[in-house]
Amino acid sequence: MKADCRSRTRETLAFPEGFWWGTSTSAHQVEGGNSKNDWSEWERQPGRIADRTVSGKCTDHYSRYGEDFDLAKSFHQNAHRLSVEWSRIEPNDGEWDWEEVAHYRRVMEALRSRGMRVMLTVWHFTLPKWFARQGGWEWSRATDRFVRLTRLLAEEYGDLVDAWITVNEPVVYLGQSYGIGVWPPGKRSAVSSLRVFFALVGAHRAAYRTIHRILDTPERKVSVGIAKNVITFETYRPHVLTDGIFVKIADSVFNRQFFFWSGSESHDFIGINYYFNNRVKYVPTGVRNLFHEVHNENREQSDLGWEINAEAIFRAIMGMWRYRKPIYVTEHGVANADDSKRPRLIVKALREVHRAIRAGVDVRGYFHWSLLDNYEWSDGFSGRFGLIAVDYATLERTPRGSARVYGEICRENGIPHCLLKLTGHGVG
Ligand code: BGC
């Protein structure tokens, strides 16, 4: 797709001044060379990873972050979201690795020196082995340890971070790790799920208070939130009452419970990770299987078989606007190795983000998932989400066409008309 269309301002769907244009990554998915967390063990167990790959040296972002940020900068990004790898910083209970602490400082300085804002995630799914061995989030001291880590990060990086995410997608973690058991620790237990849910709620609240206590000044209040995977639900059969009821239940259970229990006063903003639109159909086949999610019937799919529905991001944003907090889209993207679908997805979705802003929603930024191809958890390396393609044999980076499309949008702080036209839309 052609991306170098020089636009005139009046033909651009302009975003608010100061809008954050970024990409997201998480440490374990890009860094490589770490064997101190639970995932590095999990990946090696037979049958855990669909394509049987282990993260290994991964993209070696750990050493090549400078090169990667140069690329991000060349595509006019003004922000980046990343996470620290807890097991590097605290390889044993209570023992800090100051070399690693200094490493992440250099990483964030590299972003700042390129004029990019930093959104830092404290915890993105991976646990140090010592913490996992104690029972992970079911351990009675879990919150205490998490807060100790958060305190260190706030003290060390407070001057570099523009926005804090305490935990990434708590409900997804619960489902994968304690519901269907396809992520470590591989449990299937309702009791454990509940315990971990409340542990994460407590951990978030405590971390929220800790960051504010350490970093707030009379002049500046820091911004702290979570990244929530938001799923939009719709009825499979619009006029069937039972489908409608299940949509409401699913929306409340999946999208709202964390905010309900943690209280809206412990969120300065709402981070939305958006990937899924689920159509729900009532199928009373048994107590455990009352409704059924219908995917992909006559709809476009990603390489991982996920339904693509860029437009539905509008409903995701409007749904979360009920909390009347600033919103960042903290993740949004698609597994699409040949890049045939990503450019259109980006433009279509951003058009909807713009529509939400026009409707009065305070959306402050958009972070595409992801800057580069990475390790997609139990799908291994097969899900290629990057604006930049990575050759895992040579580690060579090659920007995809979508990187240029996104770059054009970042540069313009808006969607140039020529890009709207390429996706079959006019300026709305
Ligand atoms: C997670 C990422 C993941 C992405 C694509 C989000 O659920 O935060 O770690 O790679 O979605 O599946």
Coordinates of C-alpha atoms and ligand atoms in Angstrom, one line a residue:
M1 CA 0.0 0.0 0.0
K2 CA 1.3 3.4 -1.0
A3 CA 2.0 5.5 2.1
D4 CA 3.9 8.6 1.1
C5 CA 0.9 10.7 0.1
R6 CA 1.7 14.2 1.1
S7 CA -1.5 15.6 2.5
R8 CA -2.9 19.0 3.0
T9 CA -4.2 19.7 6.5
R10 CA -7.7 20.3 5.4
E11 CA -7.9 16.9 3.9
T12 CA -6.6 15.1 7.0
L13 CA -8.7 13.6 9.8
A14 CA -6.8 15.5 12.4
F15 CA -6.2 14.2 16.0
P16 CA -5.9 16.4 19.0
E17 CA -2.6 18.2 19.5
G18 CA -0.2 16.2 21.6
F19 CA -1.8 12.8 20.8
W20 CA 0.4 9.9 21.7
W21 CA 1.4 7.8 18.7
G22 CA 3.2 4.7 19.7
T23 CA 3.7 1.0 19.6
S24 CA 3.7 -1.6 22.4
T25 CA 6.0 -4.5 23.4
S26 CA 6.5 -6.7 26.4
A27 CA 9.9 -7.8 27.7
H28 CA 9.6 -11.5 27.4
Q29 CA 8.1 -11.3 23.9
V30 CA 11.0 -9.4 22.4
E31 CA 14.1 -9.4 24.6
G32 CA 15.5 -12.9 24.4
G33 CA 18.2 -14.6 26.5
N34 CA 16.4 -14.9 29.8
S35 CA 15.9 -18.1 31.7
K36 CA 14.8 -16.8 35.1
N37 CA 11.1 -16.6 34.6
D38 CA 8.2 -19.2 34.6
W39 CA 7.7 -18.8 30.8
S40 CA 11.2 -19.9 29.9
E41 CA 10.5 -23.2 31.7
W42 CA 6.9 -23.5 30.4
E43 CA 8.0 -23.2 26.7
R44 CA 10.3 -26.2 27.0
Q45 CA 7.5 -28.5 28.2
P46 CA 6.1 -30.8 25.4
G47 CA 2.8 -29.7 23.9
R48 CA 2.7 -26.2 25.4
I49 CA 3.6 -24.1 22.4
A50 CA 1.6 -24.6 19.2
D51 CA 4.5 -24.3 16.8
R52 CA 7.0 -25.9 19.3
T53 CA 9.3 -22.9 19.3
V54 CA 11.0 -21.5 22.4
S55 CA 11.6 -17.8 22.9
G56 CA 15.4 -18.4 23.0
K57 CA 17.3 -15.4 21.7
C58 CA 13.9 -14.1 20.4
T59 CA 14.4 -10.8 18.5
D60 CA 17.3 -9.8 20.7
H61 CA 15.7 -6.5 21.5
Y62 CA 17.5 -6.7 24.8
S63 CA 20.7 -5.6 22.9
R64 CA 19.1 -4.1 19.8
Y65 CA 16.7 -1.7 21.4
G66 CA 18.6 1.3 20.0
E67 CA 18.2 0.1 16.4
D68 CA 14.5 -0.7 17.0
F69 CA 13.8 2.7 18.5
D70 CA 15.6 4.4 15.6
L71 CA 13.1 2.6 13.3
A72 CA 10.2 3.7 15.5
K73 CA 11.5 7.2 15.4
S74 CA 11.9 7.1 11.6
F75 CA 8.2 6.3 11.5
H76 CA 7.5 9.4 13.5
Q77 CA 6.3 7.7 16.7
N78 CA 6.3 10.0 19.7
A79 CA 5.7 7.3 22.3
H80 CA 6.4 3.7 23.2
R81 CA 5.0 1.2 25.7
L82 CA 7.3 -1.4 27.1
S83 CA 7.6 -3.6 30.2
V84 CA 10.4 -4.5 32.5
E85 CA 11.2 -8.2 33.0
W86 CA 10.7 -8.7 36.8
S87 CA 13.0 -11.8 36.9
R88 CA 15.9 -9.9 35.5
I89 CA 15.6 -7.1 38.0
E90 CA 14.9 -9.4 41.0
P91 CA 16.4 -12.8 40.1
N92 CA 16.0 -14.0 43.7
D93 CA 13.5 -12.9 46.4
G94 CA 14.7 -9.5 47.7
E95 CA 17.9 -9.4 45.7
W96 CA 18.1 -6.6 43.1
D97 CA 20.3 -7.0 40.1
W98 CA 21.6 -3.4 39.7
E99 CA 23.1 -4.1 36.3
E100 CA 19.6 -4.9 35.0
V101 CA 18.1 -1.9 36.8
A102 CA 20.7 0.2 35.0
H103 CA 19.9 -1.6 31.7
Y104 CA 16.2 -0.6 31.7
R105 CA 17.2 3.0 32.6
R106 CA 19.3 3.0 29.5
V107 CA 16.4 1.6 27.5
M108 CA 14.1 4.3 28.6
E109 CA 16.7 7.0 28.2
A110 CA 17.1 5.8 24.6
L111 CA 13.4 6.5 24.1
R112 CA 13.5 9.9 25.7
S113 CA 16.6 11.0 23.8
R114 CA 14.6 10.2 20.6
G115 CA 11.8 12.4 21.7
M116 CA 9.4 9.5 22.6
R117 CA 7.2 9.4 25.7
V118 CA 7.5 6.3 27.9
M119 CA 4.6 4.2 29.1
L120 CA 5.9 1.6 31.4
T121 CA 4.2 -1.7 32.3
V122 CA 5.3 -3.1 35.6
W123 CA 4.0 -6.6 35.0
H124 CA 3.2 -8.2 31.7
F125 CA 2.4 -12.0 32.4
T126 CA 5.8 -13.4 33.3
L127 CA 6.8 -14.2 36.9
P128 CA 10.3 -14.8 38.4
K129 CA 10.8 -18.5 39.0
W130 CA 11.2 -17.9 42.8
F131 CA 7.8 -16.1 42.9
A132 CA 6.1 -18.8 40.8
R133 CA 7.5 -21.5 43.1
Q134 CA 5.9 -19.9 46.1
G135 CA 2.5 -20.2 44.3
G136 CA 2.6 -17.1 42.1
W137 CA -0.3 -14.8 42.7
E138 CA -1.8 -17.3 45.1
W139 CA 1.1 -16.7 47.5
S140 CA 0.1 -14.8 50.6
R141 CA 3.1 -12.5 50.1
A142 CA 2.4 -11.8 46.4
T143 CA 1.1 -8.3 46.8
D144 CA 3.9 -7.4 49.2
R145 CA 6.5 -8.5 46.7
F146 CA 4.8 -6.8 43.8
V147 CA 4.6 -3.5 45.7
R148 CA 8.3 -3.8 46.6
L149 CA 9.1 -4.1 42.9
T150 CA 6.9 -1.2 42.0
R151 CA 8.5 0.9 44.7
L152 CA 11.9 0.2 43.2
L153 CA 10.7 1.1 39.7
A154 CA 9.1 4.3 40.9
E155 CA 12.3 5.4 42.7
E156 CA 14.6 4.4 39.9
Y157 CA 12.6 5.5 36.8
G158 CA 10.2 8.2 38.1
D159 CA 12.0 10.8 36.0
L160 CA 11.7 8.8 32.8
V161 CA 8.2 7.5 32.8
D162 CA 5.2 9.5 31.5
A163 CA 2.5 6.9 32.3
W164 CA 2.4 3.8 34.4
I165 CA 0.6 0.5 33.8
T166 CA 0.6 -1.7 36.9
V167 CA -0.7 -4.9 35.4
N168 CA -1.4 -6.0 31.8
E169 CA -4.7 -7.8 31.1
P170 CA -5.5 -9.3 34.4
V171 CA -8.6 -11.1 33.2
V172 CA -6.8 -12.7 30.2
Y173 CA -4.1 -13.9 32.5
L174 CA -6.7 -15.5 34.7
G175 CA -8.5 -17.2 31.9
Q176 CA -5.3 -18.6 30.3
S177 CA -3.4 -19.5 33.4
Y178 CA -6.2 -20.6 35.8
G179 CA -9.2 -21.1 33.6
I180 CA -8.2 -23.1 30.5
G181 CA -4.7 -23.7 31.9
V182 CA -2.7 -23.1 28.7
W183 CA -0.3 -20.6 30.3
P184 CA 1.8 -21.2 33.4
P185 CA 1.0 -22.5 36.0
G186 CA -1.5 -24.4 33.9
K187 CA -4.2 -24.7 36.4
R188 CA -7.9 -25.2 35.9
S189 CA -9.6 -24.1 39.0
A190 CA -12.4 -21.7 39.8
V191 CA -11.1 -21.2 43.4
S192 CA -7.6 -20.3 42.2
S193 CA -9.1 -18.0 39.6
L194 CA -11.0 -16.1 42.2
R195 CA -8.0 -16.0 44.5
V196 CA -5.8 -14.6 41.7
F197 CA -8.4 -12.2 40.6
F198 CA -8.6 -10.6 44.0
A199 CA -4.8 -10.7 44.4
L200 CA -4.4 -8.8 41.1
V201 CA -7.1 -6.3 42.2
G202 CA -5.2 -5.8 45.5
A203 CA -1.8 -5.6 43.8
H204 CA -3.0 -3.0 41.4
R205 CA -4.5 -0.8 44.1
A206 CA -1.4 -1.1 46.3
A207 CA 0.9 -0.3 43.3
Y208 CA -1.3 2.6 42.3
R209 CA -1.0 4.1 45.8
T210 CA 2.8 3.4 45.9
I211 CA 3.5 5.1 42.6
H212 CA 1.5 8.2 43.6
R213 CA 3.0 8.4 47.1
I214 CA 6.6 8.3 45.7
L215 CA 6.2 10.5 42.6
D216 CA 3.4 13.0 43.1
T217 CA 4.4 16.5 43.7
P218 CA 2.2 19.6 44.2
E219 CA 2.9 20.5 40.6
R220 CA 2.6 17.1 38.9
K221 CA 0.4 14.1 39.6
V222 CA 1.6 11.0 37.8
S223 CA -0.7 8.9 35.7
V224 CA -1.4 5.3 36.6
G225 CA -3.7 2.7 35.2
I226 CA -4.0 -0.9 33.9
A227 CA -4.1 -2.2 30.3
K228 CA -7.4 -4.0 30.0
N229 CA -8.2 -6.4 27.2
V230 CA -11.7 -5.2 26.1
I231 CA -13.8 -7.6 24.1
T232 CA -16.9 -6.2 22.3
F233 CA -19.8 -8.6 22.4
E234 CA -22.7 -8.5 20.0
T235 CA -25.8 -10.7 19.6
Y236 CA -25.6 -13.4 16.9
R237 CA -29.3 -13.0 16.3
P238 CA -30.3 -9.4 17.0
H239 CA -33.9 -10.1 18.0
V240 CA -33.4 -13.1 20.3
L241 CA -33.7 -12.0 23.9
T242 CA -31.5 -14.7 25.4
D243 CA -28.6 -13.7 23.1
G244 CA -29.1 -10.1 24.3
I245 CA -29.0 -11.2 28.0
F246 CA -25.8 -13.2 27.5
V247 CA -24.1 -10.3 25.7
K248 CA -24.8 -8.1 28.8
I249 CA -23.5 -10.8 31.2
A250 CA -20.4 -11.4 29.1
D251 CA -19.7 -7.7 28.9
S252 CA -20.0 -7.2 32.6
V253 CA -18.0 -10.3 33.6
F254 CA -15.2 -9.7 31.1
N255 CA -14.9 -6.0 30.8
R256 CA -16.1 -4.4 34.0
Q257 CA -15.5 -6.6 37.0
F258 CA -11.9 -5.5 37.5
F259 CA -12.8 -1.9 37.5
F260 CA -15.8 -2.6 39.8
W261 CA -13.7 -4.3 42.4
S262 CA -10.6 -2.1 42.2
G263 CA -12.8 1.1 42.3
S264 CA -12.6 3.8 39.7
E265 CA -10.6 6.0 42.0
S266 CA -7.6 3.8 41.5
H267 CA -7.4 4.4 37.8
D268 CA -6.2 7.7 36.4
F269 CA -6.9 6.5 32.9
I270 CA -8.2 3.4 31.1
G271 CA -5.8 1.4 28.9
I272 CA -7.7 -0.6 26.2
N273 CA -6.1 -3.5 24.5
Y274 CA -8.5 -4.3 21.7
Y275 CA -8.4 -7.5 19.5
F276 CA -11.8 -9.3 19.8
N277 CA -15.4 -8.8 18.7
N278 CA -17.4 -11.8 19.8
R279 CA -20.8 -12.7 18.6
V280 CA -22.8 -14.5 21.2
K281 CA -25.4 -17.2 20.6
Y282 CA -27.5 -18.8 23.4
V283 CA -27.1 -22.6 23.1
P284 CA -28.7 -24.4 26.1
T285 CA -26.7 -27.6 25.7
G286 CA -25.8 -28.0 29.4
V287 CA -25.1 -26.1 32.6
R288 CA -21.5 -25.6 31.7
N289 CA -22.2 -24.6 28.1
L290 CA -25.0 -22.1 28.0
F291 CA -23.8 -19.8 25.3
H292 CA -21.5 -20.0 22.5
E293 CA -19.3 -17.5 20.7
V294 CA -19.6 -17.4 17.0
H295 CA -16.4 -16.4 15.2
N296 CA -15.4 -16.0 11.6
E297 CA -18.5 -16.8 9.7
N298 CA -18.1 -14.9 6.5
R299 CA -15.7 -12.5 8.3
E300 CA -12.0 -11.7 7.6
Q301 CA -9.5 -13.6 9.8
S302 CA -5.9 -13.1 11.0
D303 CA -3.2 -15.6 10.6
L304 CA -4.1 -17.0 14.0
G305 CA -7.8 -17.4 12.9
W306 CA -9.0 -14.5 15.0
E307 CA -11.9 -12.5 13.5
I308 CA -10.9 -9.1 12.2
N309 CA -13.3 -6.3 13.0
A310 CA -11.5 -3.0 13.1
E311 CA -14.7 -0.9 13.2
A312 CA -15.8 -2.4 16.5
I313 CA -13.0 -0.6 18.4
F314 CA -15.5 2.3 18.5
R315 CA -17.8 0.3 20.7
A316 CA -14.9 -0.8 22.8
I317 CA -14.0 2.8 23.5
M318 CA -17.6 4.0 24.1
G319 CA -18.1 1.1 26.5
M320 CA -15.1 2.1 28.6
W321 CA -16.0 5.8 28.5
R322 CA -18.6 5.0 31.1
Y323 CA -15.8 5.6 33.7
R324 CA -15.2 9.1 32.3
K325 CA -11.4 8.7 32.5
P326 CA -8.9 9.5 29.8
I327 CA -8.5 6.6 27.5
Y328 CA -5.4 5.2 25.8
V329 CA -5.6 2.4 23.3
T330 CA -2.6 0.6 24.8
E331 CA -2.7 -2.3 22.3
H332 CA -4.3 -3.1 19.0
G333 CA -3.0 -5.1 16.1
V334 CA -3.2 -8.3 14.0
A335 CA -1.2 -11.4 13.2
N336 CA -0.6 -10.9 9.5
A337 CA 2.8 -12.0 8.1
D338 CA 2.2 -10.9 4.5
D339 CA 0.9 -7.5 5.7
S340 CA -2.1 -7.7 3.3
K341 CA -4.6 -6.8 6.1
R342 CA -2.7 -4.6 8.6
P343 CA -2.6 -1.3 6.7
R344 CA -6.4 -1.3 6.3
L345 CA -6.9 -2.4 9.8
I346 CA -4.9 0.5 11.2
V347 CA -6.6 3.1 9.1
K348 CA -10.1 1.7 9.7
A349 CA -9.5 1.5 13.4
L350 CA -8.0 4.9 13.7
R351 CA -11.0 6.3 11.8
E352 CA -13.2 4.9 14.6
V353 CA -10.9 6.3 17.3
H354 CA -11.3 9.7 15.6
R355 CA -15.0 9.2 15.6
A356 CA -15.0 8.5 19.3
I357 CA -13.0 11.7 19.9
R358 CA -15.4 13.6 17.9
A359 CA -18.2 12.1 20.0
G360 CA -16.6 13.7 23.0
V361 CA -14.4 10.9 24.4
D362 CA -11.0 11.9 25.8
V363 CA -8.8 9.5 23.9
R364 CA -5.2 10.5 24.4
G365 CA -3.1 8.0 22.5
Y366 CA -2.9 4.9 20.4
F367 CA -0.2 2.2 20.7
H368 CA -0.1 -0.4 17.9
W369 CA 0.8 -4.0 18.9
S370 CA 3.5 -4.4 18.0
L371 CA 6.7 -2.6 17.0
L372 CA 8.2 -5.8 15.8
D373 CA 7.4 -9.5 15.3
N374 CA 7.6 -11.3 18.6
Y375 CA 7.0 -14.4 20.7
E376 CA 3.2 -14.8 20.8
W377 CA 3.0 -16.8 24.0
S378 CA 1.4 -20.3 23.4
D379 CA 1.4 -19.6 19.6
G380 CA 5.2 -19.2 19.6
F381 CA 6.7 -17.3 16.7
S382 CA 3.9 -18.0 14.3
G383 CA 1.8 -15.0 15.1
R384 CA 3.5 -12.1 13.3
F385 CA 2.2 -8.9 14.8
G386 CA 5.1 -6.5 13.9
L387 CA 5.1 -3.3 11.9
I388 CA 8.6 -4.5 11.4
A389 CA 9.3 -8.0 10.3
V390 CA 12.0 -10.0 12.0
D391 CA 14.0 -12.7 10.3
Y392 CA 14.6 -15.0 13.3
A393 CA 17.6 -16.7 11.7
T394 CA 19.6 -13.5 11.0
L395 CA 17.6 -11.1 13.3
E396 CA 17.4 -8.7 10.4
R397 CA 14.6 -6.1 10.7
T398 CA 12.5 -5.2 7.7
P399 CA 9.7 -2.6 8.0
R400 CA 6.5 -3.8 6.5
G401 CA 4.3 -1.5 4.3
S402 CA 2.1 -0.9 7.3
A403 CA 4.9 0.7 9.2
R404 CA 5.0 3.4 6.5
V405 CA 1.2 3.8 6.6
Y406 CA 1.3 4.1 10.4
G407 CA 4.3 6.4 10.1
E408 CA 2.4 8.7 7.7
I409 CA -0.4 9.0 10.3
C410 CA 2.0 9.7 13.1
R411 CA 3.7 12.4 11.1
E412 CA 0.5 14.1 10.1
N413 CA -1.1 13.6 13.6
G414 CA -4.1 12.5 11.6
I415 CA -5.2 10.3 8.8
P416 CA -4.4 11.8 5.4
H417 CA -7.2 11.6 2.9
C418 CA -5.3 9.4 0.5
L419 CA -5.1 6.7 3.2
L420 CA -8.8 6.9 3.9
K421 CA -9.5 6.5 0.2
L422 CA -7.3 3.5 0.0
T423 CA -9.5 1.7 2.5
G424 CA -12.6 2.6 0.6
H425 CA -13.8 5.5 2.7
G426 CA -14.1 9.2 2.1
V427 CA -13.5 11.8 4.8
G428 CA -16.4 11.3 7.2
Ligands
BGC1 C1 -1.1 -9.2 25.1 C2 0.1 -9.4 24.3 C3 -0.2 -10.3 23.2 C4 -1.2 -9.6 22.3 C5 -1.6 -10.4 21.1 C6 -2.4 -9.0 24.4 O1 -3.3 -9.9 24.8 O2 -1.0 -8.1 26.1 O3 1.1 -9.9 25.2 O4 0.9 -10.6 22.4 O5 -2.4 -9.4 23.0 O6 -2.2 -11.6 21.4

